Amino acid sequence: DGGITQSPKYLFRKEGQNVTLSCEQNLNHDAMYWYRQDPGQGLRLIYYSQIVNDFQKGDIAEGYSVSREKKESFPLTVTSAQKNPTAFYLCASSIYSPDTQYFGPGTRLTVL
Amino acid sequence: AQSVSQHNHHVILSEAASLELGCNYSYGGTVNLFWYVQYPGQHLQLLLKYFSGDPLVKGIKGFEAEFIKSKFSFNLRKPSVQWSDTAEYFCAVNAPGGATNKLIFGTGTLLAVQP
C-alpha cells in the first residue's frame, strides 16, 4: 500500500523542548516537502528537498530544521527557537518538478 | 513574488446548488495550476490540475476548473453540490522551469453544504 505516512497524529510538547516529526514515503519520489497549515492562512512551505542529502529553506524556515539522509524519509525538527510552533504540519512528496504533490495525513503539534 | 488569492473564505450552500470558487494568481509567466481538497479528517488530495492544453479541466467527483490566462484566474466549479462536498478547498500555483517545484497555496475556502 503506497503512500506517505506521518507520525504521530497528535503530539504534545512543553515549551522549550525540541520535537521531531516523522515523514516516510514509499512512492519512490525524489522530492519531499514540509508545510505548516494554520487556520485562515493556507499552507506555507517550511523546507523542501529535491534529492537525498540536499534541502532548501522555504518561506518560513526559521525555528525548524530537517535532514534527508534517505530517499524515503524527511524528518522535521521543531526547535525551541520557533516562536509559535502549535500548528498542523503536512508532509508531501512528488516525483519530479513540476508535478503533483501527494500529501500525508498530517501531525497536529500542540506546545503547552 | 507569486501569490494566490481565494476571495471566498466561507461558503454555505444547499444541496443541488451550483458552486463556483474563485482563484486568482499573480505571475506573468507560464504556470501550473492545482485545486486540492481536504475533507474532514482526511488527507489533502488533488481535485484537478492544469499544466497545458484545454483550459477547461475536469477533475474527480464532478468538479471542473477553467484557466483564463487574461484574467489570471482558475475558478473551480461544480453544477450541483452534495453534502459530501463539505470540505476545505485550496488553490495552488507553481511556475515550472524554476529551480524548485514550489507550490504557492491560497488561504483556502471552507465549503459547507447543507442537506
PDB file of C-alpha atoms in Angstrom:
ATOM      1  CA  ASP A   1       0.000   0.000   0.000  1.00  0.00           C
ATOM      2  CA  GLY A   2       1.861   3.062  -1.264  1.00  0.00           C
ATOM      3  CA  GLY A   3       1.709   6.454   0.284  1.00  0.00           C
ATOM      4  CA  ILE A   4       3.035   8.926   2.789  1.00  0.00           C
ATOM      5  CA  THR A   5       2.930   8.287   6.497  1.00  0.00           C
ATOM      6  CA  GLN A   6       3.353  10.840   9.236  1.00  0.00           C
ATOM      7  CA  SER A   7       3.648  10.044  12.866  1.00  0.00           C
ATOM      8  CA  PRO A   8       2.377  10.701  15.368  1.00  0.00           C
ATOM      9  CA  LYS A   9      -1.052  12.081  14.502  1.00  0.00           C
ATOM     10  CA  TYR A  10      -1.139  14.226  17.642  1.00  0.00           C
ATOM     11  CA  LEU A  11       1.860  15.474  19.550  1.00  0.00           C
ATOM     12  CA  PHE A  12       2.087  17.462  22.735  1.00  0.00           C
ATOM     13  CA  ARG A  13       5.264  19.085  23.975  1.00  0.00           C
ATOM     14  CA  LYS A  14       6.270  21.522  26.642  1.00  0.00           C
ATOM     15  CA  GLU A  15       7.531  24.923  25.642  1.00  0.00           C
ATOM     16  CA  GLY A  16      11.304  24.984  25.160  1.00  0.00           C
ATOM     17  CA  GLN A  17      11.606  21.380  24.011  1.00  0.00           C
ATOM     18  CA  ASN A  18      12.670  20.321  20.549  1.00  0.00           C
ATOM     19  CA  VAL A  19      10.393  17.838  18.824  1.00  0.00           C
ATOM     20  CA  THR A  20      10.856  15.754  15.665  1.00  0.00           C
ATOM     21  CA  LEU A  21       8.024  14.916  13.296  1.00  0.00           C
ATOM     22  CA  SER A  22       8.359  11.861  11.122  1.00  0.00           C
ATOM     23  CA  CYS A  23       7.567  11.633   7.399  1.00  0.00           C
ATOM     24  CA  GLU A  24       8.084   8.475   5.368  1.00  0.00           C
ATOM     25  CA  GLN A  25       7.109   7.729   1.767  1.00  0.00           C
ATOM     26  CA  ASN A  26       7.241   4.527  -0.257  1.00  0.00           C
ATOM     27  CA  LEU A  27       6.308   6.150  -3.560  1.00  0.00           C
ATOM     28  CA  ASN A  28       9.931   6.349  -4.724  1.00  0.00           C
ATOM     29  CA  HIS A  29       9.549  10.113  -5.073  1.00  0.00           C
ATOM     30  CA  ASP A  30      12.668  12.240  -5.265  1.00  0.00           C
ATOM     31  CA  ALA A  31      11.199  15.428  -3.823  1.00  0.00           C
ATOM     32  CA  MET A  32       9.754  15.919  -0.355  1.00  0.00           C
ATOM     33  CA  TYR A  33       8.275  18.940   1.376  1.00  0.00           C
ATOM     34  CA  TRP A  34       7.116  20.196   4.753  1.00  0.00           C
ATOM     35  CA  TYR A  35       4.236  22.615   5.105  1.00  0.00           C
ATOM     36  CA  ARG A  36       2.594  24.277   8.031  1.00  0.00           C
ATOM     37  CA  GLN A  37      -1.165  24.824   7.982  1.00  0.00           C
ATOM     38  CA  ASP A  38      -2.780  27.438  10.197  1.00  0.00           C
ATOM     39  CA  PRO A  39      -6.461  28.432  10.119  1.00  0.00           C
ATOM     40  CA  GLY A  40      -7.093  31.112   7.527  1.00  0.00           C
ATOM     41  CA  GLN A  41      -3.514  31.075   6.231  1.00  0.00           C
ATOM     42  CA  GLY A  42      -3.442  28.132   3.877  1.00  0.00           C
ATOM     43  CA  LEU A  43      -0.279  26.071   3.603  1.00  0.00           C
ATOM     44  CA  ARG A  44       3.119  27.645   3.968  1.00  0.00           C
ATOM     45  CA  LEU A  45       6.321  25.918   2.886  1.00  0.00           C
ATOM     46  CA  ILE A  46       8.873  25.272   5.621  1.00  0.00           C
ATOM     47  CA  TYR A  47      11.566  23.193   3.908  1.00  0.00           C
ATOM     48  CA  TYR A  48      11.883  21.092   0.788  1.00  0.00           C
ATOM     49  CA  SER A  49      14.296  18.549  -0.584  1.00  0.00           C
ATOM     50  CA  GLN A  50      14.693  17.591  -4.216  1.00  0.00           C
ATOM     51  CA  ILE A  51      17.271  14.877  -3.662  1.00  0.00           C
ATOM     52  CA  VAL A  52      18.912  12.921  -0.882  1.00  0.00           C
ATOM     53  CA  ASN A  53      21.405  14.891   1.226  1.00  0.00           C
ATOM     54  CA  ASP A  54      20.147  18.191  -0.114  1.00  0.00           C
ATOM     55  CA  PHE A  55      17.413  20.531   1.123  1.00  0.00           C
ATOM     56  CA  GLN A  56      16.443  24.184   0.908  1.00  0.00           C
ATOM     57  CA  LYS A  57      14.598  26.638   3.107  1.00  0.00           C
ATOM     58  CA  GLY A  58      11.045  27.511   2.245  1.00  0.00           C
ATOM     59  CA  ASP A  59       9.163  30.640   3.191  1.00  0.00           C
ATOM     60  CA  ILE A  60       9.042  30.081   6.954  1.00  0.00           C
ATOM     61  CA  ALA A  61      12.132  28.020   7.838  1.00  0.00           C
ATOM     62  CA  GLU A  62      13.137  29.931  10.969  1.00  0.00           C
ATOM     63  CA  GLY A  63      12.984  27.714  14.038  1.00  0.00           C
ATOM     64  CA  TYR A  64      12.864  24.484  12.031  1.00  0.00           C
ATOM     65  CA  SER A  65      15.462  22.015  10.786  1.00  0.00           C
ATOM     66  CA  VAL A  66      15.368  18.966   8.508  1.00  0.00           C
ATOM     67  CA  SER A  67      17.535  16.149   7.247  1.00  0.00           C
ATOM     68  CA  ARG A  68      17.336  13.961   4.155  1.00  0.00           C
ATOM     69  CA  GLU A  69      19.638  11.013   4.691  1.00  0.00           C
ATOM     70  CA  LYS A  70      17.382   8.548   2.914  1.00  0.00           C
ATOM     71  CA  LYS A  71      15.153   8.964  -0.110  1.00  0.00           C
ATOM     72  CA  GLU A  72      12.085   7.761   1.734  1.00  0.00           C
ATOM     73  CA  SER A  73      12.470   9.829   4.897  1.00  0.00           C
ATOM     74  CA  PHE A  74      12.346  13.570   5.595  1.00  0.00           C
ATOM     75  CA  PRO A  75      12.023  14.302   9.339  1.00  0.00           C
ATOM     76  CA  LEU A  76      11.265  17.811  10.567  1.00  0.00           C
ATOM     77  CA  THR A  77      12.537  19.121  13.891  1.00  0.00           C
ATOM     78  CA  VAL A  78      10.640  21.952  15.508  1.00  0.00           C
ATOM     79  CA  THR A  79      13.168  23.679  17.724  1.00  0.00           C
ATOM     80  CA  SER A  80      12.670  25.827  20.785  1.00  0.00           C
ATOM     81  CA  ALA A  81      13.544  28.813  18.589  1.00  0.00           C
ATOM     82  CA  GLN A  82      10.228  28.512  16.753  1.00  0.00           C
ATOM     83  CA  LYS A  83       8.093  31.206  18.372  1.00  0.00           C
ATOM     84  CA  ASN A  84       4.684  29.811  17.570  1.00  0.00           C
ATOM     85  CA  PRO A  85       5.032  26.072  16.962  1.00  0.00           C
ATOM     86  CA  THR A  86       1.459  24.977  17.640  1.00  0.00           C
ATOM     87  CA  ALA A  87       0.075  24.081  14.199  1.00  0.00           C
ATOM     88  CA  PHE A  88      -0.864  21.312  11.796  1.00  0.00           C
ATOM     89  CA  TYR A  89       2.164  20.027   9.884  1.00  0.00           C
ATOM     90  CA  LEU A  90       1.857  18.388   6.489  1.00  0.00           C
ATOM     91  CA  CYS A  91       4.471  16.416   4.601  1.00  0.00           C
ATOM     92  CA  ALA A  92       4.289  15.950   0.836  1.00  0.00           C
ATOM     93  CA  SER A  93       6.252  14.338  -1.963  1.00  0.00           C
ATOM     94  CA  SER A  94       6.411  14.488  -5.740  1.00  0.00           C
ATOM     95  CA  ILE A  95       8.154  12.518  -8.447  1.00  0.00           C
ATOM     96  CA  TYR A  96       9.877  15.459 -10.042  1.00  0.00           C
ATOM     97  CA  SER A  97       9.421  19.151 -10.799  1.00  0.00           C
ATOM     98  CA  PRO A  98       6.871  20.220 -11.775  1.00  0.00           C
ATOM     99  CA  ASP A  99       4.394  17.601 -10.775  1.00  0.00           C
ATOM    100  CA  THR A 100       1.570  16.867  -8.437  1.00  0.00           C
ATOM    101  CA  GLN A 101       2.433  16.758  -4.756  1.00  0.00           C
ATOM    102  CA  TYR A 102       0.952  13.986  -2.634  1.00  0.00           C
ATOM    103  CA  PHE A 103       0.255  14.707   0.994  1.00  0.00           C
ATOM    104  CA  GLY A 104       0.436  12.737   4.189  1.00  0.00           C
ATOM    105  CA  PRO A 105      -2.265  12.770   6.894  1.00  0.00           C
ATOM    106  CA  GLY A 106      -0.504  15.420   8.950  1.00  0.00           C
ATOM    107  CA  THR A 107       0.667  15.826  12.535  1.00  0.00           C
ATOM    108  CA  ARG A 108      -1.058  18.216  14.883  1.00  0.00           C
ATOM    109  CA  LEU A 109       1.519  19.660  17.265  1.00  0.00           C
ATOM    110  CA  THR A 110       0.459  21.422  20.416  1.00  0.00           C
ATOM    111  CA  VAL A 111       3.035  23.139  22.559  1.00  0.00           C
ATOM    112  CA  LEU A 112       1.881  23.705  26.098  1.00  0.00           C
TER     113      LEU A 112
ATOM    114  CA  ALA B   1       6.655  37.273  -5.782  1.00  0.00           C
ATOM    115  CA  GLN B   2       3.913  34.876  -6.699  1.00  0.00           C
ATOM    116  CA  SER B   3       0.705  34.950  -4.717  1.00  0.00           C
ATOM    117  CA  VAL B   4      -2.648  33.223  -4.840  1.00  0.00           C
ATOM    118  CA  SER B   5      -5.938  34.789  -3.764  1.00  0.00           C
ATOM    119  CA  GLN B   6      -9.056  32.945  -2.789  1.00  0.00           C
ATOM    120  CA  HIS B   7     -11.638  35.583  -2.075  1.00  0.00           C
ATOM    121  CA  ASN B   8     -14.317  33.320  -0.631  1.00  0.00           C
ATOM    122  CA  HIS B   9     -13.242  32.234   2.823  1.00  0.00           C
ATOM    123  CA  HIS B  10     -16.504  30.573   3.834  1.00  0.00           C
ATOM    124  CA  VAL B  11     -19.260  29.399   1.530  1.00  0.00           C
ATOM    125  CA  ILE B  12     -22.529  27.841   2.627  1.00  0.00           C
ATOM    126  CA  LEU B  13     -24.747  26.162   0.041  1.00  0.00           C
ATOM    127  CA  SER B  14     -27.748  23.902  -0.010  1.00  0.00           C
ATOM    128  CA  GLU B  15     -27.538  20.550  -1.749  1.00  0.00           C
ATOM    129  CA  ALA B  16     -28.033  20.757  -5.532  1.00  0.00           C
ATOM    130  CA  ALA B  17     -26.880  24.374  -5.657  1.00  0.00           C
ATOM    131  CA  SER B  18     -24.163  25.301  -8.114  1.00  0.00           C
ATOM    132  CA  LEU B  19     -20.680  26.106  -6.863  1.00  0.00           C
ATOM    133  CA  GLU B  20     -18.017  28.459  -8.093  1.00  0.00           C
ATOM    134  CA  LEU B  21     -14.918  29.180  -6.007  1.00  0.00           C
ATOM    135  CA  GLY B  22     -12.645  31.937  -7.154  1.00  0.00           C
ATOM    136  CA  CYS B  23      -8.877  31.693  -7.506  1.00  0.00           C
ATOM    137  CA  ASN B  24      -6.600  34.401  -8.851  1.00  0.00           C
ATOM    138  CA  TYR B  25      -2.834  34.333  -9.032  1.00  0.00           C
ATOM    139  CA  SER B  26      -0.162  36.887  -9.649  1.00  0.00           C
ATOM    140  CA  TYR B  27       2.527  35.676 -12.005  1.00  0.00           C
ATOM    141  CA  GLY B  28       3.077  36.754 -15.571  1.00  0.00           C
ATOM    142  CA  GLY B  29       4.738  33.662 -16.960  1.00  0.00           C
ATOM    143  CA  THR B  30       3.745  30.073 -17.581  1.00  0.00           C
ATOM    144  CA  VAL B  31       2.066  28.466 -14.595  1.00  0.00           C
ATOM    145  CA  ASN B  32       0.797  25.125 -13.427  1.00  0.00           C
ATOM    146  CA  LEU B  33      -2.462  25.326 -11.500  1.00  0.00           C
ATOM    147  CA  PHE B  34      -3.989  22.991  -8.950  1.00  0.00           C
ATOM    148  CA  TRP B  35      -7.046  22.599  -6.799  1.00  0.00           C
ATOM    149  CA  TYR B  36      -6.669  20.476  -3.689  1.00  0.00           C
ATOM    150  CA  VAL B  37      -9.413  19.427  -1.299  1.00  0.00           C
ATOM    151  CA  GLN B  38      -9.271  18.498   2.363  1.00  0.00           C
ATOM    152  CA  TYR B  39     -12.311  16.564   3.554  1.00  0.00           C
ATOM    153  CA  PRO B  40     -12.877  16.470   7.322  1.00  0.00           C
ATOM    154  CA  GLY B  41     -10.353  14.134   8.897  1.00  0.00           C
ATOM    155  CA  GLN B  42      -8.754  13.173   5.577  1.00  0.00           C
ATOM    156  CA  HIS B  43      -5.545  13.829   3.656  1.00  0.00           C
ATOM    157  CA  LEU B  44      -5.202  16.817   1.415  1.00  0.00           C
ATOM    158  CA  GLN B  45      -5.832  15.382  -2.040  1.00  0.00           C
ATOM    159  CA  LEU B  46      -5.703  16.586  -5.623  1.00  0.00           C
ATOM    160  CA  LEU B  47      -9.012  17.545  -7.241  1.00  0.00           C
ATOM    161  CA  LEU B  48      -7.654  18.606 -10.595  1.00  0.00           C
ATOM    162  CA  LYS B  49      -4.710  20.286 -12.269  1.00  0.00           C
ATOM    163  CA  TYR B  50      -3.843  22.304 -15.328  1.00  0.00           C
ATOM    164  CA  PHE B  51      -0.433  22.167 -16.981  1.00  0.00           C
ATOM    165  CA  SER B  52      -1.236  22.933 -20.624  1.00  0.00           C
ATOM    166  CA  GLY B  53      -3.778  22.274 -23.368  1.00  0.00           C
ATOM    167  CA  ASP B  54      -7.537  22.612 -22.972  1.00  0.00           C
ATOM    168  CA  PRO B  55      -8.116  25.359 -20.401  1.00  0.00           C
ATOM    169  CA  LEU B  56     -11.231  23.601 -19.127  1.00  0.00           C
ATOM    170  CA  VAL B  57     -10.087  20.736 -16.974  1.00  0.00           C
ATOM    171  CA  LYS B  58     -12.192  18.097 -15.326  1.00  0.00           C
ATOM    172  CA  GLY B  59     -11.355  16.502 -12.025  1.00  0.00           C
ATOM    173  CA  ILE B  60     -12.730  13.964  -9.638  1.00  0.00           C
ATOM    174  CA  LYS B  61     -16.270  13.964  -8.218  1.00  0.00           C
ATOM    175  CA  GLY B  62     -17.730  16.145 -10.965  1.00  0.00           C
ATOM    176  CA  PHE B  63     -15.526  19.163 -10.364  1.00  0.00           C
ATOM    177  CA  GLU B  64     -14.082  21.259 -13.158  1.00  0.00           C
ATOM    178  CA  ALA B  65     -11.987  24.398 -13.427  1.00  0.00           C
ATOM    179  CA  GLU B  66     -11.335  26.894 -16.173  1.00  0.00           C
ATOM    180  CA  PHE B  67      -7.998  28.568 -16.723  1.00  0.00           C
ATOM    181  CA  ILE B  68      -8.450  32.096 -18.064  1.00  0.00           C
ATOM    182  CA  LYS B  69      -4.991  33.431 -18.744  1.00  0.00           C
ATOM    183  CA  SER B  70      -6.106  37.006 -19.414  1.00  0.00           C
ATOM    184  CA  LYS B  71      -7.769  37.145 -16.007  1.00  0.00           C
ATOM    185  CA  PHE B  72      -5.080  35.193 -14.137  1.00  0.00           C
ATOM    186  CA  SER B  73      -7.869  33.017 -12.838  1.00  0.00           C
ATOM    187  CA  PHE B  74      -8.529  29.338 -12.253  1.00  0.00           C
ATOM    188  CA  ASN B  75     -12.014  29.126 -10.781  1.00  0.00           C
ATOM    189  CA  LEU B  76     -13.417  25.838  -9.517  1.00  0.00           C
ATOM    190  CA  ARG B  77     -16.964  24.851 -10.437  1.00  0.00           C
ATOM    191  CA  LYS B  78     -19.483  22.117  -9.800  1.00  0.00           C
ATOM    192  CA  PRO B  79     -23.014  22.254 -11.213  1.00  0.00           C
ATOM    193  CA  SER B  80     -24.717  20.544  -8.280  1.00  0.00           C
ATOM    194  CA  VAL B  81     -23.077  20.110  -4.883  1.00  0.00           C
ATOM    195  CA  GLN B  82     -23.701  17.300  -2.445  1.00  0.00           C
ATOM    196  CA  TRP B  83     -23.441  17.169   1.317  1.00  0.00           C
ATOM    197  CA  SER B  84     -20.286  15.078   0.859  1.00  0.00           C
ATOM    198  CA  ASP B  85     -18.579  18.038  -0.825  1.00  0.00           C
ATOM    199  CA  THR B  86     -18.291  19.740   2.545  1.00  0.00           C
ATOM    200  CA  ALA B  87     -14.556  20.359   2.826  1.00  0.00           C
ATOM    201  CA  GLU B  88     -11.825  22.965   2.597  1.00  0.00           C
ATOM    202  CA  TYR B  89     -10.622  23.781  -0.915  1.00  0.00           C
ATOM    203  CA  PHE B  90      -7.194  25.142  -1.765  1.00  0.00           C
ATOM    204  CA  CYS B  91      -5.980  26.653  -4.991  1.00  0.00           C
ATOM    205  CA  ALA B  92      -2.236  26.393  -5.689  1.00  0.00           C
ATOM    206  CA  VAL B  93       0.159  27.639  -8.326  1.00  0.00           C
ATOM    207  CA  ASN B  94       3.709  26.899  -9.336  1.00  0.00           C
ATOM    208  CA  ALA B  95       5.955  28.270 -12.019  1.00  0.00           C
ATOM    209  CA  PRO B  96       7.629  25.478 -13.989  1.00  0.00           C
ATOM    210  CA  GLY B  97      11.121  25.904 -15.247  1.00  0.00           C
ATOM    211  CA  GLY B  98      12.376  27.257 -11.983  1.00  0.00           C
ATOM    212  CA  ALA B  99      14.780  25.537  -9.652  1.00  0.00           C
ATOM    213  CA  THR B 100      12.083  24.003  -7.484  1.00  0.00           C
ATOM    214  CA  ASN B 101       8.625  22.578  -7.541  1.00  0.00           C
ATOM    215  CA  LYS B 102       7.434  25.207  -5.101  1.00  0.00           C
ATOM    216  CA  LEU B 103       3.691  25.403  -4.713  1.00  0.00           C
ATOM    217  CA  ILE B 104       2.106  28.637  -3.562  1.00  0.00           C
ATOM    218  CA  PHE B 105      -1.216  27.994  -1.846  1.00  0.00           C
ATOM    219  CA  GLY B 106      -4.189  30.236  -1.361  1.00  0.00           C
ATOM    220  CA  THR B 107      -5.681  30.638   2.106  1.00  0.00           C
ATOM    221  CA  GLY B 108      -8.430  28.145   1.397  1.00  0.00           C
ATOM    222  CA  THR B 109     -12.226  28.215   1.126  1.00  0.00           C
ATOM    223  CA  LEU B 110     -14.305  26.348   3.643  1.00  0.00           C
ATOM    224  CA  LEU B 111     -17.420  24.960   1.953  1.00  0.00           C
ATOM    225  CA  ALA B 112     -20.367  23.761   3.995  1.00  0.00           C
ATOM    226  CA  VAL B 113     -23.176  22.029   2.137  1.00  0.00           C
ATOM    227  CA  GLN B 114     -26.450  21.808   3.991  1.00  0.00           C
ATOM    228  CA  PRO B 115     -28.643  18.771   3.353  1.00  0.00           C
TER     229      PRO B 115
END
